[in-house]
Coordinates of C-alpha atoms (C1' of nucleotides) in Angstrom, one line a residue:
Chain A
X1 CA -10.7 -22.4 -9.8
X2 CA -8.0 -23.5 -7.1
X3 CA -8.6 -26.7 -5.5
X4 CA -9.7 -24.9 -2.1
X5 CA -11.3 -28.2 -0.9
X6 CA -11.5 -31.9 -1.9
X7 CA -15.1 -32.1 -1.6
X8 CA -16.7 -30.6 -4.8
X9 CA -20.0 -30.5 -3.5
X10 CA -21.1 -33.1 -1.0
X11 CA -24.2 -32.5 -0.7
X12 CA -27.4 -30.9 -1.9
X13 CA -27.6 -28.2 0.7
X14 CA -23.9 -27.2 0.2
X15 CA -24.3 -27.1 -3.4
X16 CA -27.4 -25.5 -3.0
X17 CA -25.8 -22.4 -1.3
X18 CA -23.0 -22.3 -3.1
X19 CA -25.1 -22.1 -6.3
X20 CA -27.6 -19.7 -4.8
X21 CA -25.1 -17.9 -3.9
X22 CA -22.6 -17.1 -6.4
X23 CA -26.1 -16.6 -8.4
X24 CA -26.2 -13.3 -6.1
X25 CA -22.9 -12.1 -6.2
X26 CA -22.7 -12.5 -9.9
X27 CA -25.8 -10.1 -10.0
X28 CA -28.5 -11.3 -10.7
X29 CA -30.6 -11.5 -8.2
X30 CA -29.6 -7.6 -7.0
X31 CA -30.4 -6.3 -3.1
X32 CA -33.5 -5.8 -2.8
X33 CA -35.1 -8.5 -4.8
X34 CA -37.4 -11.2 -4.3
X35 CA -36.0 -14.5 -4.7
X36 CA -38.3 -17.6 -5.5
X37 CA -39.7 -19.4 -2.9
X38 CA -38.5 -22.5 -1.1
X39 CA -40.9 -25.1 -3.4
X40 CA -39.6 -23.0 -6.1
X41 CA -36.0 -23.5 -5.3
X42 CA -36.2 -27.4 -4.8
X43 CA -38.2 -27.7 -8.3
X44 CA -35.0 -25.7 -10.2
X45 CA -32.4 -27.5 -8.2
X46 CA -34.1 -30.8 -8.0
X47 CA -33.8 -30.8 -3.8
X48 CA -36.6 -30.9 -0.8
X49 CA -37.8 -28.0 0.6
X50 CA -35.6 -29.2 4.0
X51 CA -32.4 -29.1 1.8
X52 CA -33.5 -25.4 0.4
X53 CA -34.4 -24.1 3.9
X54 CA -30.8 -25.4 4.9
X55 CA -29.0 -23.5 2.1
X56 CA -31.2 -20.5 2.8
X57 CA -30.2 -20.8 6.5
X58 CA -26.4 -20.7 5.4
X59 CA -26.9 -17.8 3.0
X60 CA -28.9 -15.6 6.0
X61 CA -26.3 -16.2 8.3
X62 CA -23.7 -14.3 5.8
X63 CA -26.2 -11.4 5.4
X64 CA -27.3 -12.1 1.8
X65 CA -30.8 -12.8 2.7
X66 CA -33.5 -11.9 4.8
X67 CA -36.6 -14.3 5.2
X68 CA -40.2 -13.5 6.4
X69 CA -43.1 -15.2 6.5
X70 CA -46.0 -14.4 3.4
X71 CA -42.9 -12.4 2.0
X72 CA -40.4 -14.6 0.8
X73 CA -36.6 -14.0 0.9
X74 CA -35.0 -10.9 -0.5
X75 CA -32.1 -10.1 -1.0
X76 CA -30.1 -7.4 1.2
X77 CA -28.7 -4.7 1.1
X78 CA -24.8 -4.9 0.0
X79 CA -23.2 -3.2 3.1
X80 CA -25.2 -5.8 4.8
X81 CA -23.2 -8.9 2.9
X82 CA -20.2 -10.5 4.7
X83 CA -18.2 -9.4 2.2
X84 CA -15.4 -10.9 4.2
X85 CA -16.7 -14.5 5.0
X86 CA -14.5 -17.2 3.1
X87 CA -17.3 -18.3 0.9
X88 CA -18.7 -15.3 0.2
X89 CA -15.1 -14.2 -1.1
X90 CA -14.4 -17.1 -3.3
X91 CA -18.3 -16.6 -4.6
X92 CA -17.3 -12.8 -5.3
X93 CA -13.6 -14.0 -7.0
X94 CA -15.3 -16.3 -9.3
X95 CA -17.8 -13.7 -10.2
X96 CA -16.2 -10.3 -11.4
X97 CA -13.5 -9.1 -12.8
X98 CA -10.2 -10.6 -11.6
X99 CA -8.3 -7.8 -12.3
X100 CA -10.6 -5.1 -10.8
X101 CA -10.8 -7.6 -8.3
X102 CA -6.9 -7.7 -7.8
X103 CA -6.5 -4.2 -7.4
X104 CA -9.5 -3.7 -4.5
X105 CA -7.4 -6.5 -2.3
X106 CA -4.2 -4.6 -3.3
X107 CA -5.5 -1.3 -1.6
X108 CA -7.4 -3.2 1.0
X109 CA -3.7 -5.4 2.1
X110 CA -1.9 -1.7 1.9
X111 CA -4.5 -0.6 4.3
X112 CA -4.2 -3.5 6.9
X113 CA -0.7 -5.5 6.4
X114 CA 1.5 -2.6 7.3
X115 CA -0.5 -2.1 10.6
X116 CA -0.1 -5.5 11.2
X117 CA 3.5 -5.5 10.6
X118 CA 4.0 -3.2 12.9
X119 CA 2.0 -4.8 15.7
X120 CA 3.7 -8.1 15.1
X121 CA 7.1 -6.8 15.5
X122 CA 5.9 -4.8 19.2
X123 CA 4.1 -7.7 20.0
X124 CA 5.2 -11.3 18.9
X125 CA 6.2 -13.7 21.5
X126 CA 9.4 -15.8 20.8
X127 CA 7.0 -19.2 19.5
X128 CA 5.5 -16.6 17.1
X129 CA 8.5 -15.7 15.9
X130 CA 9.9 -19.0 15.2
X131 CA 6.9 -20.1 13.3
X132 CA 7.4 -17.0 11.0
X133 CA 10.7 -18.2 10.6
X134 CA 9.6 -21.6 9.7
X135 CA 7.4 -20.2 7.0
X136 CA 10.6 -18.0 5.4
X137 CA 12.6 -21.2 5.4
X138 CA 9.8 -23.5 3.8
X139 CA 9.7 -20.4 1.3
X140 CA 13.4 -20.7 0.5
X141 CA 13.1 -24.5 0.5
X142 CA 10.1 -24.9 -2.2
X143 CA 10.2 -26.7 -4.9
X144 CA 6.7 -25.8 -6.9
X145 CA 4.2 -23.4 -7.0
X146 CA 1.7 -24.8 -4.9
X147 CA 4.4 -24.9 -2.2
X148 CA 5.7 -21.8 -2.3
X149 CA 1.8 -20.2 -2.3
X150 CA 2.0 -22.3 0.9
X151 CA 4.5 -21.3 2.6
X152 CA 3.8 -17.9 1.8
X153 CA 0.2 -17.9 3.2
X154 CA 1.7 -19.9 6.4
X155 CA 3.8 -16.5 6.3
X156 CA 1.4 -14.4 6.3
X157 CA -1.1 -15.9 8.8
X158 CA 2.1 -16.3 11.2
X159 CA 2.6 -12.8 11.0
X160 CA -1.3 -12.1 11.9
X161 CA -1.4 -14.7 14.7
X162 CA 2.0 -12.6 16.0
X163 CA 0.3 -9.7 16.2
X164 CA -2.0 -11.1 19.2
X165 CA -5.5 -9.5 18.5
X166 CA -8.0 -11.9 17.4
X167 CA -10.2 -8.9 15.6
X168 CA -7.4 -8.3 13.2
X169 CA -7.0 -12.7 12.9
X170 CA -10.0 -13.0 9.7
X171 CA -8.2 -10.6 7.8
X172 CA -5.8 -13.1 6.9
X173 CA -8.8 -14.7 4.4
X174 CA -8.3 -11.6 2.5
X175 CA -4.4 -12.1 2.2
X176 CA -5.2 -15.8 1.3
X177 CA -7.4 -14.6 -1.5
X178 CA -5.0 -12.2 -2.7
X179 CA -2.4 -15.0 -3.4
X180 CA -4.9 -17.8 -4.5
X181 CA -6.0 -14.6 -7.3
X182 CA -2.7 -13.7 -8.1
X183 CA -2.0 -17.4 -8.4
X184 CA -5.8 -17.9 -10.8
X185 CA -3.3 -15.1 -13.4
X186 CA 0.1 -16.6 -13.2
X187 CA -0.3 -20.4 -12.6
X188 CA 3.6 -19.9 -13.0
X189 CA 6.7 -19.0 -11.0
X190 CA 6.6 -15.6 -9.9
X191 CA 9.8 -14.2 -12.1
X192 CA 11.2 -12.0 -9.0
X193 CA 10.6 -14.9 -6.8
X194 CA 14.3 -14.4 -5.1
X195 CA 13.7 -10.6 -4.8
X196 CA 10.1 -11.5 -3.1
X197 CA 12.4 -14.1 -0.7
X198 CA 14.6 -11.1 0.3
X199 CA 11.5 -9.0 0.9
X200 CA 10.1 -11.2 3.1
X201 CA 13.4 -11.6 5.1
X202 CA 13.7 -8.0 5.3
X203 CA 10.0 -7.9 7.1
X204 CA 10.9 -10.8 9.7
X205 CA 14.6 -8.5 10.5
X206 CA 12.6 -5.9 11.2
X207 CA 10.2 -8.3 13.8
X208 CA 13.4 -9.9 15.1
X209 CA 14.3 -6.7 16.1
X210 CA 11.1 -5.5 17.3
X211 CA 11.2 -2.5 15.0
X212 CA 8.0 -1.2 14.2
X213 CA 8.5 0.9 11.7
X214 CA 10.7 -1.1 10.1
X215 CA 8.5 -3.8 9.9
X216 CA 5.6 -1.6 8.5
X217 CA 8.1 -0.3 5.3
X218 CA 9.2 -3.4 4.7
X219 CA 5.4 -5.2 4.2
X220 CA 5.0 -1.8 2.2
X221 CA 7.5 -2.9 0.0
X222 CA 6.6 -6.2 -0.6
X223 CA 3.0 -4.9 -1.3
X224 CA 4.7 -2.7 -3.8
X225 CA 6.2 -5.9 -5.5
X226 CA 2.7 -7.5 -5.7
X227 CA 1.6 -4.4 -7.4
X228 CA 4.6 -4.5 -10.1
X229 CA 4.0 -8.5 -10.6
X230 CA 0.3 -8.3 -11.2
X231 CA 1.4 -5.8 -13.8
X232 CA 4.0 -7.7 -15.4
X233 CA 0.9 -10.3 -15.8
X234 CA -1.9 -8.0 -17.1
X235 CA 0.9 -6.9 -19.5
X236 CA 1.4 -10.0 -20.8
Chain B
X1 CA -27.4 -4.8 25.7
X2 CA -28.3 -2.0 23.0
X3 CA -31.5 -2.6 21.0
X4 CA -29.8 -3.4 17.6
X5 CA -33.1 -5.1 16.2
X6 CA -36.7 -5.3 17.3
X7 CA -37.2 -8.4 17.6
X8 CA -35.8 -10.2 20.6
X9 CA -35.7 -14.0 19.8
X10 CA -38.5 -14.3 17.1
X11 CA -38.1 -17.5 16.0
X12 CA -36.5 -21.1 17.2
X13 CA -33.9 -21.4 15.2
X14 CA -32.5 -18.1 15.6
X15 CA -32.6 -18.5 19.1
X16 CA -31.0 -21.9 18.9
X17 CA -28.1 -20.1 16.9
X18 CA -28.0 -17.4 19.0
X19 CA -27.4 -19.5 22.4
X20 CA -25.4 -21.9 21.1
X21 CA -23.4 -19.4 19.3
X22 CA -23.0 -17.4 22.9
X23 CA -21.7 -21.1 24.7
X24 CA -18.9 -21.3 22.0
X25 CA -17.9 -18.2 22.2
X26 CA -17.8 -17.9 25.6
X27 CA -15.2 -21.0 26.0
X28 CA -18.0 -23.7 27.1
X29 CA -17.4 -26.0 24.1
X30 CA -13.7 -25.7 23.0
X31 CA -12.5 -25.7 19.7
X32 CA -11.9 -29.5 18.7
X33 CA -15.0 -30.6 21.1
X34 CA -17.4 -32.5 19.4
X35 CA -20.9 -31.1 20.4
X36 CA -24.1 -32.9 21.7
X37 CA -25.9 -34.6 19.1
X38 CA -28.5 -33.2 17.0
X39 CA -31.3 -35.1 18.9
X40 CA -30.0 -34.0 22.2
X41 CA -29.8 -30.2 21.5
X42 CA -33.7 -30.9 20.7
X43 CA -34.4 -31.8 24.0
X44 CA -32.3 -29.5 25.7
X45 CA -33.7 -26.5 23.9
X46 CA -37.2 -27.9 23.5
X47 CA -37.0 -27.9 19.7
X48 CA -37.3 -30.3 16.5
X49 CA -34.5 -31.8 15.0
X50 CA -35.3 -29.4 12.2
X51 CA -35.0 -26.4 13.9
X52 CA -31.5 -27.7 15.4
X53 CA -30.3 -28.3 12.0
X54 CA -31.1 -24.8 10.7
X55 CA -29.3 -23.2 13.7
X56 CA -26.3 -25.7 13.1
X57 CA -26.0 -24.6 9.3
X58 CA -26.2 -20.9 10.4
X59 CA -23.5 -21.6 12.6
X60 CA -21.8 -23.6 10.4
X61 CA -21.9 -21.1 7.9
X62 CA -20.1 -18.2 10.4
X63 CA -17.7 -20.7 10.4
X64 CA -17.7 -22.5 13.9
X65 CA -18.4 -25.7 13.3
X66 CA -17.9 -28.7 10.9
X67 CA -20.7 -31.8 10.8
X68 CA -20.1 -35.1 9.4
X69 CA -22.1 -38.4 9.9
X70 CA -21.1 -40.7 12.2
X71 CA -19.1 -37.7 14.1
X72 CA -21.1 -35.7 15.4
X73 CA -20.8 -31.2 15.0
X74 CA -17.0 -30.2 16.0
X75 CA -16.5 -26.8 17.0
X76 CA -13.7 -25.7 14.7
X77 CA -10.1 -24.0 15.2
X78 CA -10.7 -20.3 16.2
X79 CA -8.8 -19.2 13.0
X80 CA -11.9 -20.7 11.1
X81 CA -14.4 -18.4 13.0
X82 CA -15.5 -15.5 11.2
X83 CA -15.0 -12.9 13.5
X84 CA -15.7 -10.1 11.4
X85 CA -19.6 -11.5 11.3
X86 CA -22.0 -9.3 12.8
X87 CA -23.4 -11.8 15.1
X88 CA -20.3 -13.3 16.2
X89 CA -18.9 -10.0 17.2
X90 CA -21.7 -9.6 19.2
X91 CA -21.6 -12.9 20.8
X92 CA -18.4 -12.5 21.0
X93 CA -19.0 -9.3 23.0
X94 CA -21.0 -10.5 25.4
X95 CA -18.8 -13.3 26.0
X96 CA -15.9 -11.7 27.1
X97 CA -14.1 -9.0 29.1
X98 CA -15.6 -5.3 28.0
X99 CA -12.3 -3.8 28.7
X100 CA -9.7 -6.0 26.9
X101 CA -12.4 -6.2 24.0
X102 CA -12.4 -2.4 24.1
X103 CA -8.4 -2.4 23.9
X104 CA -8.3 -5.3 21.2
X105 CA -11.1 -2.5 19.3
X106 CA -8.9 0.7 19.4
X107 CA -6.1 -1.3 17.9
X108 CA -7.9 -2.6 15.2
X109 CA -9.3 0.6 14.4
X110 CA -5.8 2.4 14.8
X111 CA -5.0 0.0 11.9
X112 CA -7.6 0.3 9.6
X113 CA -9.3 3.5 9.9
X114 CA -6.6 6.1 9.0
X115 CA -6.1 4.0 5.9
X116 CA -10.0 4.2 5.2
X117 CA -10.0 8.4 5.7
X118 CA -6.6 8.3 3.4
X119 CA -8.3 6.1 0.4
X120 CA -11.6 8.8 1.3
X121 CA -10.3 11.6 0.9
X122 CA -8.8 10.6 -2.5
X123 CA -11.2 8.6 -4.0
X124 CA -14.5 10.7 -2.7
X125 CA -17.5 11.6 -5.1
X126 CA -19.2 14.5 -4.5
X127 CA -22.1 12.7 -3.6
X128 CA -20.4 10.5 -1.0
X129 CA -19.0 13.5 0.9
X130 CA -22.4 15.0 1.0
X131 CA -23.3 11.9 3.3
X132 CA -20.4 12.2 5.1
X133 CA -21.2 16.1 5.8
X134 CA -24.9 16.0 6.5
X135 CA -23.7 12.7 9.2
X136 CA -21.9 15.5 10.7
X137 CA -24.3 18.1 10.5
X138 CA -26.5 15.3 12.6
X139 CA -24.0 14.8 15.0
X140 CA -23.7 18.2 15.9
X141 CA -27.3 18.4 16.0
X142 CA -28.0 15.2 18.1
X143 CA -30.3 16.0 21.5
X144 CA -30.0 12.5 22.7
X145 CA -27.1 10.0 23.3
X146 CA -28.5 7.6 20.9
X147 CA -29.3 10.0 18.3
X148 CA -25.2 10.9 19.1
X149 CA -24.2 7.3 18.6
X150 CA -26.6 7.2 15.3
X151 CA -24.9 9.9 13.5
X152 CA -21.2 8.8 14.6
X153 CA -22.2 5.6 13.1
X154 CA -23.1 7.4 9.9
X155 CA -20.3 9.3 10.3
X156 CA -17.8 6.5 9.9
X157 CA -20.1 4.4 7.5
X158 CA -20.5 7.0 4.7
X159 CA -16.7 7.3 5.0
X160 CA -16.1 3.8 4.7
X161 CA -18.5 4.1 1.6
X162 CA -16.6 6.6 0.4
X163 CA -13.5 4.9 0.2
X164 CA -14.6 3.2 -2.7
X165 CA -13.5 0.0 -1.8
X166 CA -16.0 -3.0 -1.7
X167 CA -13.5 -5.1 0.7
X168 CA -13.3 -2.8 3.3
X169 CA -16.9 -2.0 3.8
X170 CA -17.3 -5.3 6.2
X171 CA -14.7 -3.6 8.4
X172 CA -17.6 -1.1 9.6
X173 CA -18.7 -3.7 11.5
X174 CA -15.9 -3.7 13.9
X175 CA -16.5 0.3 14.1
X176 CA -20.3 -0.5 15.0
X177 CA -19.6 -2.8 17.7
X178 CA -16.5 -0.2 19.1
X179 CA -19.1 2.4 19.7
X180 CA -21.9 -0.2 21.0
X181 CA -19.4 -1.4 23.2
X182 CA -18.8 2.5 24.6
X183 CA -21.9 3.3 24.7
X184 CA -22.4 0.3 27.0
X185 CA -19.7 1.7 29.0
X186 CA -20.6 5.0 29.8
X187 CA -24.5 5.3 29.2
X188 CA -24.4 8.5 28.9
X189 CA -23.5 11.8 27.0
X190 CA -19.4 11.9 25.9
X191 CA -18.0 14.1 28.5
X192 CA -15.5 15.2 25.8
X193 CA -18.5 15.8 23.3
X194 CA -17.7 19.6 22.1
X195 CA -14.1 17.7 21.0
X196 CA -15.1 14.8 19.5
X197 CA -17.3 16.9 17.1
X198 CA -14.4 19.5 16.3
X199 CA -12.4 16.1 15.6
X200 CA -14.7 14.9 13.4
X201 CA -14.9 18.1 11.5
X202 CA -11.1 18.0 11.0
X203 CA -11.1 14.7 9.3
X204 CA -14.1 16.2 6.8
X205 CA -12.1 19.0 6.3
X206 CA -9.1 17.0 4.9
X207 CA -11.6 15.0 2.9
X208 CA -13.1 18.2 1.1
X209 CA -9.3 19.4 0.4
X210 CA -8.7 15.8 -0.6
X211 CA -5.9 15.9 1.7
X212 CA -4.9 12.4 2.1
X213 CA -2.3 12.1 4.5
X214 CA -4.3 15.5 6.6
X215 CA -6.9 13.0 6.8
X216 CA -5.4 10.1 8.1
X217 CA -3.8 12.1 10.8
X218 CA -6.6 13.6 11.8
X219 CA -8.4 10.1 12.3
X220 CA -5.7 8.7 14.6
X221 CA -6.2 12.0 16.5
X222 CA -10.2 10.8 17.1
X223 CA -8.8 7.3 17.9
X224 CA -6.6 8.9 20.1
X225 CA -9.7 10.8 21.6
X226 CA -11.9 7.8 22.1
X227 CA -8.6 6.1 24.3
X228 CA -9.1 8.9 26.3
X229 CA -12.7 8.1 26.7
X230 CA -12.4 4.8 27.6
X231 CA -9.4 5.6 30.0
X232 CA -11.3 7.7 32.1
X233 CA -14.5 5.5 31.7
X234 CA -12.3 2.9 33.2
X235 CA -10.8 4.9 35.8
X236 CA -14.3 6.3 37.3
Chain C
dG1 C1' -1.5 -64.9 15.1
dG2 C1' -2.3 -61.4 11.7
dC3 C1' -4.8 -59.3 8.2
dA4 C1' -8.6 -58.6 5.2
dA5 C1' -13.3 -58.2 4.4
dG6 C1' -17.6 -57.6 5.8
dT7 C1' -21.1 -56.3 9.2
dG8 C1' -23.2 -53.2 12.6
dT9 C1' -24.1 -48.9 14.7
dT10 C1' -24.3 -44.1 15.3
dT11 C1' -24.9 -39.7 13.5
dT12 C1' -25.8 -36.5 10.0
dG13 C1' -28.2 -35.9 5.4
dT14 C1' -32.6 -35.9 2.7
dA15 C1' -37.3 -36.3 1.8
dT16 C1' -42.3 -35.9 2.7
dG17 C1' -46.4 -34.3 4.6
dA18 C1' -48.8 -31.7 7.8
dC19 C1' -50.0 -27.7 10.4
dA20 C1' -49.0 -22.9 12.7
dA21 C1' -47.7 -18.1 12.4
dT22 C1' -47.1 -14.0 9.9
dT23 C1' -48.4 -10.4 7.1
dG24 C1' -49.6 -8.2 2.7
dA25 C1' -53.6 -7.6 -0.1
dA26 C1' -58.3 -7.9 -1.2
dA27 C1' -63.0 -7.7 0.4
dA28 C1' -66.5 -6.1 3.3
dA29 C1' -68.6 -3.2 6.6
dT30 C1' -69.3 1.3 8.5
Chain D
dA1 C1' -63.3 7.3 2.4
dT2 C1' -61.9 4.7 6.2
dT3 C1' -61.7 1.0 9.1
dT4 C1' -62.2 -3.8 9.9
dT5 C1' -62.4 -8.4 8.4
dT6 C1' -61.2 -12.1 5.7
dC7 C1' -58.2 -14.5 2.7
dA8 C1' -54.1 -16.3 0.7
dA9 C1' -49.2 -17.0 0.1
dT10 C1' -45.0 -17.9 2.3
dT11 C1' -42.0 -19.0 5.8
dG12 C1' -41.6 -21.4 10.4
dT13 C1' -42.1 -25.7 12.9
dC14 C1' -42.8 -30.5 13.8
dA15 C1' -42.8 -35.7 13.3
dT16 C1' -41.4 -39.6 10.9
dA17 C1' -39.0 -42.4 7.8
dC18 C1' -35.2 -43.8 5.3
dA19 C1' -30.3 -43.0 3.0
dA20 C1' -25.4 -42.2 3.4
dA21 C1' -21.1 -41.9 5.7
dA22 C1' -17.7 -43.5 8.7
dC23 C1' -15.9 -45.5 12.8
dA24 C1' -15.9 -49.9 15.7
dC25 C1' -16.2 -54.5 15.8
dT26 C1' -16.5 -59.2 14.3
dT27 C1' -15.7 -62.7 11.3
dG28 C1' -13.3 -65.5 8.1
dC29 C1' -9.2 -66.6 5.8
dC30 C1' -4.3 -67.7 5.3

DNA sequence: GGCAAGTGTTTTGTATGACAATTGAAAAAT
DNA sequence: ATTTTTCAATTGTCATACAAAACACTTGCC
């Protein structure tokens, strides 16, 4: 697992959710379940009930849970899960398949990054531009993996911010778990890392010139070398 | 505000969230402020510490704030919020403009949606397009305007199911809150109804031939339709 | 004076115990 | 059989106490 935060688990409630929940997404408590009850919960996990309730708390406000009184809390319904909140993504990543995994944010960036492309390039002011610039250069400039996966996520989220519509901002998390799960396979250099450079210079031409299209084929190209590296990996 | 649950404000916590949610979303606290104390929010909402600290870790959770000791609760950067959470969009809603929310909606649908009925119309089971049929069987049957909003709902949530993609189910949510936030518009019956319905059949059309790229167009033609909408909502 | 270590203070984190509210299920009354 | 009542389990809420973290300050040392 990437080092997403220092902290490994502060404290109890934190750990508590993040337990709790990975417990869900790995199956096996499925929607529709009951879940122990709170006592229950601090026995297992050696907490107080106030600790559980907090966890709990967390957990309901991403849609996993519903609480009631003499009930208990069960678990809901998928379409009901925030399948997009940070957490609940990295609880997901570390629970199935990474490379069924890999391929369902493959489809989902070919769905959104193109549109995004395109909106950036009509849209982007001139401080958004220079801050995708920034990221290309930091690309060109990097020296280890870590920093390249950097600059490359500053990339993308410059691009997002450049497109100026805060619905389409928290779809960055799913470009930032894309990388962080292509970067779980490789824990290497990307081999076509200069051919991935010119693609991403070929995407911030296109926004320079505040060409749409242009901008939307070349993100679909890139995409397209994401595909062909995460095959080179499986291959291997 | 559209009844989206029963229960108005059942219990202290939630209604903690809920308001203090609505004050950051609405600008009152900025990102970087640090919030009253936990002990104060007690008195000003007539609650026990407990009850504050639920709320916080619910809101914590969605991504708004960061607690330490010492510190205090910090509202955090807007590109920490989780925007795509149900209750955050609707906060979000109520916080701000209907009309530049309704703009910022069509364009995030004009992204993802054509994708969605592309990867449907592919990746369909027989069973899924059954859902998606008998939503538009409902539609067309629909007496009422919310029965009307019901089955569109349907309509675009069986289709979303039946892209077969786990990651791009929570983008439904956004769809939800486009119609809610129509339907608080107009209040009343789509004066283009008898065309919206012929729209929708197109796109089930192309699904049932399979007809990727037929469906995708005929999805940006109901996007294009619901601009209209709004247009002339705006205009009367 | 400057710097280090320690000390205090504020705020969140955790625990415990008590009681209220909700609601499903069992028991009782008709 | 059906309705009503009672009961019991679980979450919801509260009050209180103490622990832990981290910034602000003070003290002591050189």
């Amino acid at each position: 697992m990437p080092k997403t935060i220092k902290k490994s688990s502060a404290t109890v409630h934190d750990r508590l959710a993040r337990s709790i929940g990975e417990r869900i997404l790995a199956g096996e408590f499925a929607p529709g379940t009951l879940l122990p009850n709170e006592a229950e919960w601090g026995k297992i996990y050696d907490g107080s009930r106030t600790a559980v309730r907090e966890a709990i708390k967390t957990l309901t406000g991403k849609g996993l849970l519903l609480s009631r009184p003499k009930i208990g809390s069960r678990v809901q319904p998928r379409e009901r899960w925030n399948l997009l909140d940070r957490d609940v993504l990295s609880w997901h990543r570390s629970a199935i398949d990474r490379r069924s995994f890999a391929a369902s944010t493959q489809e989902a960036r070919r769905i959104i990054e193109p549109g995004i492309a395109e909106l950036a390039a009509k849209k982007r002011s001139a401080e958004q531009l220079d801050r995708l610039v920034t990221a290309l250069e930091n690309m060109r400039k990097s020296k280890s993996v870590p920093q390249t996966v950097g600059a490359d996520l500053e990339f993308h989220s410059a691009l997002l911010q450049a497109a100026n519509n805060a619905l389409i901002v928290p779809f960055g998390i799913i470009i930032e778990q894309a990388l962080a799960n292509l970067f779980d396979y490789t824990s290497q250099r990307n081999p076509h890392f200069n051919l991935a450079v010119r693609l991403h210079e070929n995407i911030v031409r296109a926004v320079v010139a505040q060409d749409g299209v242009g901008a939307r084929h070349a993100m679909l190209k890139l995409i397209d070398d994401t595909d062909a590296v995460i095959a080179a990996v499986v291959k291997k």
